[in-house]
Rosetta silent file (secondary structure, phi, psi, omega in degrees, C-alpha in Angstrom):
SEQUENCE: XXXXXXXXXXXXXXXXXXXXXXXXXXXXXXXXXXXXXXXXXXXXXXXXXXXXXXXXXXXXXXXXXXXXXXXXXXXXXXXXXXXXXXXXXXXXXXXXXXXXXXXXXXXXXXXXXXXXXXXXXXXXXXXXXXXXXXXXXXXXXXXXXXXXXXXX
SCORE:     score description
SCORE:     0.000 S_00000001
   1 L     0.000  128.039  166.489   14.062    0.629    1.681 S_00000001
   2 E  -160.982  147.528 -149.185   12.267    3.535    2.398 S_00000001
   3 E  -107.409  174.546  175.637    9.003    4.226    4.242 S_00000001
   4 E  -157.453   97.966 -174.523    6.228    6.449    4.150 S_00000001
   5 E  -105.043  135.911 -164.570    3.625    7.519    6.357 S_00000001
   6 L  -137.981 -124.125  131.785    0.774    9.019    5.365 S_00000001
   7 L  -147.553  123.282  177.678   -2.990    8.595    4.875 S_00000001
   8 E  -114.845 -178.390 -157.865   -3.915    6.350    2.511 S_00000001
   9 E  -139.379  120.088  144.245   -7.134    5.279    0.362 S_00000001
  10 E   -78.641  129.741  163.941   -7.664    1.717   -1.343 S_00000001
  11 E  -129.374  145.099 -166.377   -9.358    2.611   -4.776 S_00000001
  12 E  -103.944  140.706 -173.398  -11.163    0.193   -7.146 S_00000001
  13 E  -147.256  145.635  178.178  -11.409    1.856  -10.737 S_00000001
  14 E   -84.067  112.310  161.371  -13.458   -0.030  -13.452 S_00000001
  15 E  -164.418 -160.770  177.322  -12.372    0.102  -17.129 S_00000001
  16 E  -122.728  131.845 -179.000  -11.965   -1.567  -20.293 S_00000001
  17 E  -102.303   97.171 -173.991   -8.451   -3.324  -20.715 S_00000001
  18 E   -65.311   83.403  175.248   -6.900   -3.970  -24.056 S_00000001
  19 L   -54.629  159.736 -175.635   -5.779   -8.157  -23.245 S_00000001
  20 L   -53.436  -20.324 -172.076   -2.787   -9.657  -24.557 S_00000001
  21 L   -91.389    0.856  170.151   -4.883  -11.609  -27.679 S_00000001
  22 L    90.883    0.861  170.618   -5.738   -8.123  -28.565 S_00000001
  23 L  -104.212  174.962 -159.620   -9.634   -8.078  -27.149 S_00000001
  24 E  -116.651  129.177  165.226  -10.660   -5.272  -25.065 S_00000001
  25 E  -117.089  150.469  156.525  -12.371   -6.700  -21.387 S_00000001
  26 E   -74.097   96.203  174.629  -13.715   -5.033  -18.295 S_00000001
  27 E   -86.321  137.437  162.178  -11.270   -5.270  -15.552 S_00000001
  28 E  -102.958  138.991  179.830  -11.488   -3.829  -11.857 S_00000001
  29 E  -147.439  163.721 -153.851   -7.955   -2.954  -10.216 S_00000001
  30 E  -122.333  133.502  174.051   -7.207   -2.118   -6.856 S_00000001
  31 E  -151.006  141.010 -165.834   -4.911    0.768   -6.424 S_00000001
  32 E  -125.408  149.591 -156.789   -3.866    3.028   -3.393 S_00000001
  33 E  -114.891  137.198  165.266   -3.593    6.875   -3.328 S_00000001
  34 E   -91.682   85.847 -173.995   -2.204    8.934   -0.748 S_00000001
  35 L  -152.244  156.429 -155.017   -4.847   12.139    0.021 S_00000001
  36 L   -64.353  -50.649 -162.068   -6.376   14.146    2.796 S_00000001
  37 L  -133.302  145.824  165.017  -10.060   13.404    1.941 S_00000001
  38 H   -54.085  -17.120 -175.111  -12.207   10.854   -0.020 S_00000001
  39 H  -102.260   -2.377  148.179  -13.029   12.957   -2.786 S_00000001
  40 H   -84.108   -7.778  167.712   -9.255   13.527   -3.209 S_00000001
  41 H   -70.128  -46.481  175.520   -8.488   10.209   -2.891 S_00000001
  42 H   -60.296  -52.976 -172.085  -11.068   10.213   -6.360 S_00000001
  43 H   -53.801  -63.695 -167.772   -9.708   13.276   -7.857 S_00000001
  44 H   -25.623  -41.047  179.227   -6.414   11.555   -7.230 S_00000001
  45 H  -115.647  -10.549  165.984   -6.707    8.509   -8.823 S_00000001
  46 H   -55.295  -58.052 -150.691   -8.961    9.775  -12.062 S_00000001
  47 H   -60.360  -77.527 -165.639   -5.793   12.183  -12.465 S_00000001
  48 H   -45.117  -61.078 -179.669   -3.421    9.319  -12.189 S_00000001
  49 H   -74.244  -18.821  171.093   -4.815    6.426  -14.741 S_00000001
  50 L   -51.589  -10.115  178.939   -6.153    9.161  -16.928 S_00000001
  51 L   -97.937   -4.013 -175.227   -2.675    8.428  -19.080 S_00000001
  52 L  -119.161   -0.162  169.054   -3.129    4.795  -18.845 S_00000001
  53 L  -115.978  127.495 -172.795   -6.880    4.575  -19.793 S_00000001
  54 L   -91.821  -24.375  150.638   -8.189    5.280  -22.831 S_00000001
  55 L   -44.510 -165.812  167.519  -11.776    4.879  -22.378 S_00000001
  56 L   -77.213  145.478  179.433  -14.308    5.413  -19.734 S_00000001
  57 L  -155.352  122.959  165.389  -13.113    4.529  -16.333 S_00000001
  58 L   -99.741  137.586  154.516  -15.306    4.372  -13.396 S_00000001
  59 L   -37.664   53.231  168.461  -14.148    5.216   -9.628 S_00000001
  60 L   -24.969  -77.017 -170.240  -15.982    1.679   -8.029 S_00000001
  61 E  -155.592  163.485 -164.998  -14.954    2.249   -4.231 S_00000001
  62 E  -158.445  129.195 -171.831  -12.627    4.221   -2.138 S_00000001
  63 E  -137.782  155.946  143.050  -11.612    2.868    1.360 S_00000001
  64 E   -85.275  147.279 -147.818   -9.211    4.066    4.148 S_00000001
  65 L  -100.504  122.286  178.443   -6.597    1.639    3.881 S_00000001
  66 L   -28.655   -0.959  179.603   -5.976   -0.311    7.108 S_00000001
  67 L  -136.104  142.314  177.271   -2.172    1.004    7.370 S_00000001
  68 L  -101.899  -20.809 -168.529   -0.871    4.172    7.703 S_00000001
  69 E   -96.521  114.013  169.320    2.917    3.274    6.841 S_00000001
  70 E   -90.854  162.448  146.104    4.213    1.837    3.198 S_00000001
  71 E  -133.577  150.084  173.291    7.758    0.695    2.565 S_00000001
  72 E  -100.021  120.534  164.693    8.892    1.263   -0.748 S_00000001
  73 L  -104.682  157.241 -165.665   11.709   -0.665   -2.175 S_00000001
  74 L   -89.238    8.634 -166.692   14.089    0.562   -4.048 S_00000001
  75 L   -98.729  129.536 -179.458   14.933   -2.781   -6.471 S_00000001
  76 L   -84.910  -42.803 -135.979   12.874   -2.152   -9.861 S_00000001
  77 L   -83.169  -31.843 -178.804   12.029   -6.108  -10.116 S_00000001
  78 L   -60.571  107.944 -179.141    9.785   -5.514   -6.767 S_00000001
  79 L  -134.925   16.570 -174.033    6.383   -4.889   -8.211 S_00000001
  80 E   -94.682  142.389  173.804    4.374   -6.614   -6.096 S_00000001
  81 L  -138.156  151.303 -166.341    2.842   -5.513   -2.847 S_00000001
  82 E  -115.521  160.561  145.139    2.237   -7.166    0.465 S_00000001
  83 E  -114.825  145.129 -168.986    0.496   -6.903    3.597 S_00000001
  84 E  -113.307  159.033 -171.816    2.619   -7.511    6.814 S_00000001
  85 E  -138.934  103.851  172.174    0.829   -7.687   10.223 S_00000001
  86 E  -103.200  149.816 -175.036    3.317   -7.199   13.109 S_00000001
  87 E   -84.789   91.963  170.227    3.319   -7.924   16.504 S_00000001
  88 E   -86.977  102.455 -151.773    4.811   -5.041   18.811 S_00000001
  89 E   -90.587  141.460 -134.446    6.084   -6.409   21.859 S_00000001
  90 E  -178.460  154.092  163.570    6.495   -4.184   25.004 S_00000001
  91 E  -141.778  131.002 -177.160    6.036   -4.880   28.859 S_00000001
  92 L   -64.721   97.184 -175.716    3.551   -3.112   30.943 S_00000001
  93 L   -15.156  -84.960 -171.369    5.669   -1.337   33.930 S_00000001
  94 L   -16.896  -88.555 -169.382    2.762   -2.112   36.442 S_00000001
  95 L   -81.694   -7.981 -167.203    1.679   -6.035   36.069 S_00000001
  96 L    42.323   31.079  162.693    4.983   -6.634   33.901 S_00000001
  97 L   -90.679  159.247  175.187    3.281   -8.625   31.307 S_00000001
  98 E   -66.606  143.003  161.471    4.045   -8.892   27.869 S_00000001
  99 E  -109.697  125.712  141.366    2.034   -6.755   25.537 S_00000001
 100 E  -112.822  127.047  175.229    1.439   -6.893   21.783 S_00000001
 101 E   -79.000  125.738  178.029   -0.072   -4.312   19.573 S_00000001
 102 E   -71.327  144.296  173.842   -0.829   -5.368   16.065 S_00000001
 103 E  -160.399  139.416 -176.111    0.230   -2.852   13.462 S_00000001
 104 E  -119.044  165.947 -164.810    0.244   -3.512    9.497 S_00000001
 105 E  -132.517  142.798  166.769    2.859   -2.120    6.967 S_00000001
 106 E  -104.097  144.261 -164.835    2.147   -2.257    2.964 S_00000001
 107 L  -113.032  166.771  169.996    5.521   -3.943    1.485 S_00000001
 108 L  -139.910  127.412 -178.531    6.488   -3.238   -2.356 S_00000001
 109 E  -153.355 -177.301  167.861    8.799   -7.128   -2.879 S_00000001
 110 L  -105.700  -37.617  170.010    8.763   -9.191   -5.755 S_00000001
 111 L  -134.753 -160.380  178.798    7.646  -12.296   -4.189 S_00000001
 112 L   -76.324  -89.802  162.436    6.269  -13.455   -0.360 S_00000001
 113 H    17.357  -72.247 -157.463   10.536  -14.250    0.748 S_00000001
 114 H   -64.765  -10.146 -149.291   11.334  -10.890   -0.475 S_00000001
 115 H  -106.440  -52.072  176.232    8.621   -9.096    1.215 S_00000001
 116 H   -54.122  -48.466 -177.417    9.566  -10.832    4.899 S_00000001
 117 H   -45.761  -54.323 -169.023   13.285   -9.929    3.872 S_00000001
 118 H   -66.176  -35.772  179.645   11.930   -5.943    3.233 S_00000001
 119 H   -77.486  -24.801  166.742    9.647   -5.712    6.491 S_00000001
 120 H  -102.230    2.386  157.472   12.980   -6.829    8.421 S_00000001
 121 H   -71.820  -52.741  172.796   15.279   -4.237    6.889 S_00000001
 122 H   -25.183  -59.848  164.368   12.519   -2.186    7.448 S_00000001
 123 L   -91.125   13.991 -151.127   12.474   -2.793   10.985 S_00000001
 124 L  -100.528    3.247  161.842   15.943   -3.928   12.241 S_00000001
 125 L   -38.212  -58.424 -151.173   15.836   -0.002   13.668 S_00000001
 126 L   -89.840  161.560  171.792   13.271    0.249   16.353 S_00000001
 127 L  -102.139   14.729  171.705   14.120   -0.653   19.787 S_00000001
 128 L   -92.667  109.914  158.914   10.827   -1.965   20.352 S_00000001
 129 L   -25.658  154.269 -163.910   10.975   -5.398   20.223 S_00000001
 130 E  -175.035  137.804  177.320    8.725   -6.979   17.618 S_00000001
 131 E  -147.828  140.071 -169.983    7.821  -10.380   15.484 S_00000001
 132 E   -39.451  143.711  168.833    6.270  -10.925   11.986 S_00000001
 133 E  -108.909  -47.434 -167.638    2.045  -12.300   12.605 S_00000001
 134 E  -159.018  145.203 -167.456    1.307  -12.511    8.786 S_00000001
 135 E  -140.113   91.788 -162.634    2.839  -11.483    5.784 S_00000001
 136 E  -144.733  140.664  178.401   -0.042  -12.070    2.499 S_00000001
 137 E   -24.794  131.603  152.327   -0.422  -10.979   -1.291 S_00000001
 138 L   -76.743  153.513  138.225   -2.208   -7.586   -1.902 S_00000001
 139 L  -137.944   61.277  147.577   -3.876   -7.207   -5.540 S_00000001
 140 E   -55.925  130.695  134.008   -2.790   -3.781   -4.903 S_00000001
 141 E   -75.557  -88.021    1.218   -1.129   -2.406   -8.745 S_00000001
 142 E    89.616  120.212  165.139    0.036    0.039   -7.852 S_00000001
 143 E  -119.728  151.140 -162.706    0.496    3.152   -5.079 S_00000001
 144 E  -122.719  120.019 -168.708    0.381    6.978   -6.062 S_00000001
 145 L   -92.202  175.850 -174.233    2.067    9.312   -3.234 S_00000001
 146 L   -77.508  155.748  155.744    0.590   13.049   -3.122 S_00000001
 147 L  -123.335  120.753  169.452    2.063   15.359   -5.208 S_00000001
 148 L   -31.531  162.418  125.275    2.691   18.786   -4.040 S_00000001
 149 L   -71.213   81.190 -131.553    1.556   21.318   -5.351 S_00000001
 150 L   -80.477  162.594 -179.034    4.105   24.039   -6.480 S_00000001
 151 L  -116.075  115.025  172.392    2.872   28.263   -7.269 S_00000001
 152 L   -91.379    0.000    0.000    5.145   29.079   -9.808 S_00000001
């Protein structure tokens, strides 16, 4: 398992999609990019899918994505991605009540099981106490981390 925090962008891209019977349809897919700014979140994801589309392909919407942290698994069969919503539990010195902060993680699993299994490898770290809220399907395809830039 291994995480990654960054800032990320859900992007919706438009295109026409060659189906399994061999007709070509207009599909929308949801995919998330890792970049500084919205119009690099666009450049970002034009860049990416330009090898997997052969057509026209429009750029729909671009959001900041409600998480700053993915985990990435390393198991090829995981192709799926989740959102997990956790509960951070803590107690406030002063009144010594329980606190929890919500904080969400994007999972890469294969199914909903594998994705609870990955958010508690994920977590069996922190000393901050902590317990799963929700765990639910993206229809996230895909995520595209930054790529440096190297000066040769």
């Amino acid at each position: 398992m291994r995480a990654r925090t960054a800032n990320w962008f859900e992007t919706s891209i438009r295109y026409e999609k060659m189906m399994e019977d061999g007709m070509m349809k207009a599909v929308t897919e949801l995919y998330v990019v890792d970049a500084f700014s919205f119009g690099e979140a666009e450049e970002t994801i034009q860049e990416e899918m330009s090898s997997y589309v052969s057509g026209e392909m429009e750029v729909k919407n671009i959001t900041p994505a409600t998480y700053h942290e993915i985990f990435f698994s390393e198991n090829a069969n995981d192709d799926r991605w989740y959102k997990a919503k956790i509960s951070l539990i803590t107690i406030d010195e002063k009144t010594e009540k329980e606190k929890r902060t919500s904080v969400t993680y994007l999972v890469q699993a294969s199914d909903f099981n594998g994705a609870v299994k990955n958010v508690e490898e994920a977590m069996k770290g922190t000393i901050v106490d902590w317990v799963t809220v929700n765990v639910s399907e993206t229809r996230i395809m895909d995520v595209f981390e930054h790529k440096a830039h190297v000066k040769e």
